[in-house]
Amino acid sequence: MTKINTVLGPITPEQLGPTLMHEHMVLTYPGWDLDALCEHLEFTELAKTCADALGEVKQYGIKTVVDATPSDMWRNVELDRAVAEKTGLNIICATGMYYEGEGMPAYLKARGAMFDIVTEQYESFMKELTVGIGKTGIKAGVIKVATSHGSITPYEEKMLKAAAKAQKETGVPIITHTQQGTMGPDQAALLISEGVDAKKIVIGHMCGNANIEYQMSVIDKGVCLGFDRWGIDYLFPDNLRRATMLGLLGLGFADRIILSQDCHAQILGRKFVWPDFVQPLVANWSYTHIFKNIIPLLKQAGVTEAQVNQMLAGNPRRIFGG
Ligand SMILES: [Zn+2]
């Protein structure tokens, strides 16, 4: 029987239920705390903010949320644990590294001049998946990897190879970050050539591209597509995400798409207010946006309850359960 690591301990695939496969608690970037004017929020305050916002998904039947934050993006598994305790949601945390441009590759790149960082990073992933993260005893349940816009840098390639090695040994899913869907087929091909079962791979942020032919080139690899940025019109308009999804569902691919919002409850750093030109383009972005605004529109266009359930529950269960 497959066991899935949540931040409160292992669960069975049957216990997953409807699942948001790619969300976050906080959003920030390495260096946020070097801003002399950054806010330092109390842990209890932060946990309450996250639990209050994320807890709203329960009224739509969601049972599990994947916090897809990679290790180098202020992932905080104790915060995940506090939010899981407060909300009763299953929360699955990640081990992994973000893309080179916005992550924290300096340490690994420096070691890479002397040592084999594929092996070192594999060992690091394995420790977090099988022993625990830091001294918390909390084990990661997925591996997150990422690539740049239009390229996979040599550093990123090494991270993908390390992830593949750890995936094969543990069987956990790999969830990727792409820049607007670019390099989706390449990520899939690389991971598969390293021996990862395509059925365990979710290529993230594919909803940032409305080209059906391109989407098919990723589906053809046997992987799942992340339509996981609903509400971020600032990056790509929801109506084009929706048109693309309707095309794919029309072709019968409900079993190859997951739904999520890449949302957060708090931005860390200096007190943050979206600039005026961005505000209307993120106005709907929340943990509940797909339930309030997107699924009703999909249903108006003929998408069935069974297809929605497949994307929200059936696919996560298969991806985690093997
Ligand atoms: Zn994300």
PDB file of C-alpha atoms in Angstrom, residues 21 175-176 181 184-185 188 198 201-207 209 211-212 214-228 230 244-245 248-249 253-260 311 315 318-319:
ATOM      1  CA  MET A  21      -1.791  20.206  -6.526  1.00  0.00           C
ATOM      2  CA  ILE A 175       5.927  18.661  -9.888  1.00  0.00           C
ATOM      3  CA  THR A 176       7.713  21.133 -12.109  1.00  0.00           C
ATOM      4  CA  GLY A 181       4.979  26.514 -20.087  1.00  0.00           C
ATOM      5  CA  GLY A 184       7.545  21.569 -20.997  1.00  0.00           C
ATOM      6  CA  PRO A 185       8.345  18.842 -23.547  1.00  0.00           C
ATOM      7  CA  ALA A 188       9.335  15.684 -19.600  1.00  0.00           C
ATOM      8  CA  ALA A 198       5.826   9.609 -16.985  1.00  0.00           C
ATOM      9  CA  ILE A 201       5.258  13.789 -13.553  1.00  0.00           C
ATOM     10  CA  VAL A 202       3.205  16.983 -13.531  1.00  0.00           C
ATOM     11  CA  ILE A 203       4.565  19.637 -15.899  1.00  0.00           C
ATOM     12  CA  GLY A 204       3.600  22.873 -14.170  1.00  0.00           C
ATOM     13  CA  HIS A 205       2.206  26.152 -15.454  1.00  0.00           C
ATOM     14  CA  MET A 206       1.287  24.721 -18.861  1.00  0.00           C
ATOM     15  CA  CYS A 207      -1.794  26.967 -18.748  1.00  0.00           C
ATOM     16  CA  ASN A 209       0.348  28.737 -23.343  1.00  0.00           C
ATOM     17  CA  ASN A 211      -1.274  26.595 -28.381  1.00  0.00           C
ATOM     18  CA  ILE A 212      -3.051  23.227 -28.504  1.00  0.00           C
ATOM     19  CA  TYR A 214       2.224  22.632 -28.087  1.00  0.00           C
ATOM     20  CA  GLN A 215       0.045  21.233 -25.289  1.00  0.00           C
ATOM     21  CA  MET A 216      -0.262  17.980 -27.251  1.00  0.00           C
ATOM     22  CA  SER A 217       3.514  17.737 -27.571  1.00  0.00           C
ATOM     23  CA  VAL A 218       3.658  17.530 -23.758  1.00  0.00           C
ATOM     24  CA  ILE A 219       0.633  15.227 -23.392  1.00  0.00           C
ATOM     25  CA  ASP A 220       2.267  12.901 -25.917  1.00  0.00           C
ATOM     26  CA  LYS A 221       5.058  12.281 -23.395  1.00  0.00           C
ATOM     27  CA  GLY A 222       2.542  10.588 -21.080  1.00  0.00           C
ATOM     28  CA  VAL A 223       2.710  13.225 -18.327  1.00  0.00           C
ATOM     29  CA  CYS A 224       0.064  15.360 -16.647  1.00  0.00           C
ATOM     30  CA  LEU A 225      -0.356  19.082 -17.390  1.00  0.00           C
ATOM     31  CA  GLY A 226      -0.596  21.670 -14.619  1.00  0.00           C
ATOM     32  CA  PHE A 227      -3.408  24.126 -15.289  1.00  0.00           C
ATOM     33  CA  ASP A 228      -2.326  25.629 -12.039  1.00  0.00           C
ATOM     34  CA  TRP A 230      -5.878  30.355 -12.640  1.00  0.00           C
ATOM     35  CA  THR A 244      -7.111  25.876 -24.090  1.00  0.00           C
ATOM     36  CA  MET A 245      -8.538  23.665 -21.376  1.00  0.00           C
ATOM     37  CA  LEU A 248      -8.031  19.603 -24.345  1.00  0.00           C
ATOM     38  CA  LEU A 249     -11.139  18.377 -22.528  1.00  0.00           C
ATOM     39  CA  PHE A 253      -7.828  14.592 -21.818  1.00  0.00           C
ATOM     40  CA  ALA A 254      -9.576  15.143 -18.458  1.00  0.00           C
ATOM     41  CA  ASP A 255      -7.348  12.391 -17.088  1.00  0.00           C
ATOM     42  CA  ARG A 256      -4.201  14.391 -17.915  1.00  0.00           C
ATOM     43  CA  ILE A 257      -4.852  17.796 -16.325  1.00  0.00           C
ATOM     44  CA  ILE A 258      -4.685  19.015 -12.737  1.00  0.00           C
ATOM     45  CA  LEU A 259      -6.275  22.249 -11.471  1.00  0.00           C
ATOM     46  CA  SER A 260      -4.679  24.688  -9.035  1.00  0.00           C
ATOM     47  CA  MET A 311      -9.040  16.620 -12.555  1.00  0.00           C
ATOM     48  CA  ASN A 315      -5.698  12.468 -11.220  1.00  0.00           C
ATOM     49  CA  ARG A 318      -3.374   8.248  -9.501  1.00  0.00           C
ATOM     50  CA  ILE A 319      -0.269  10.493  -9.520  1.00  0.00           C
TER      51      ILE A 319
END
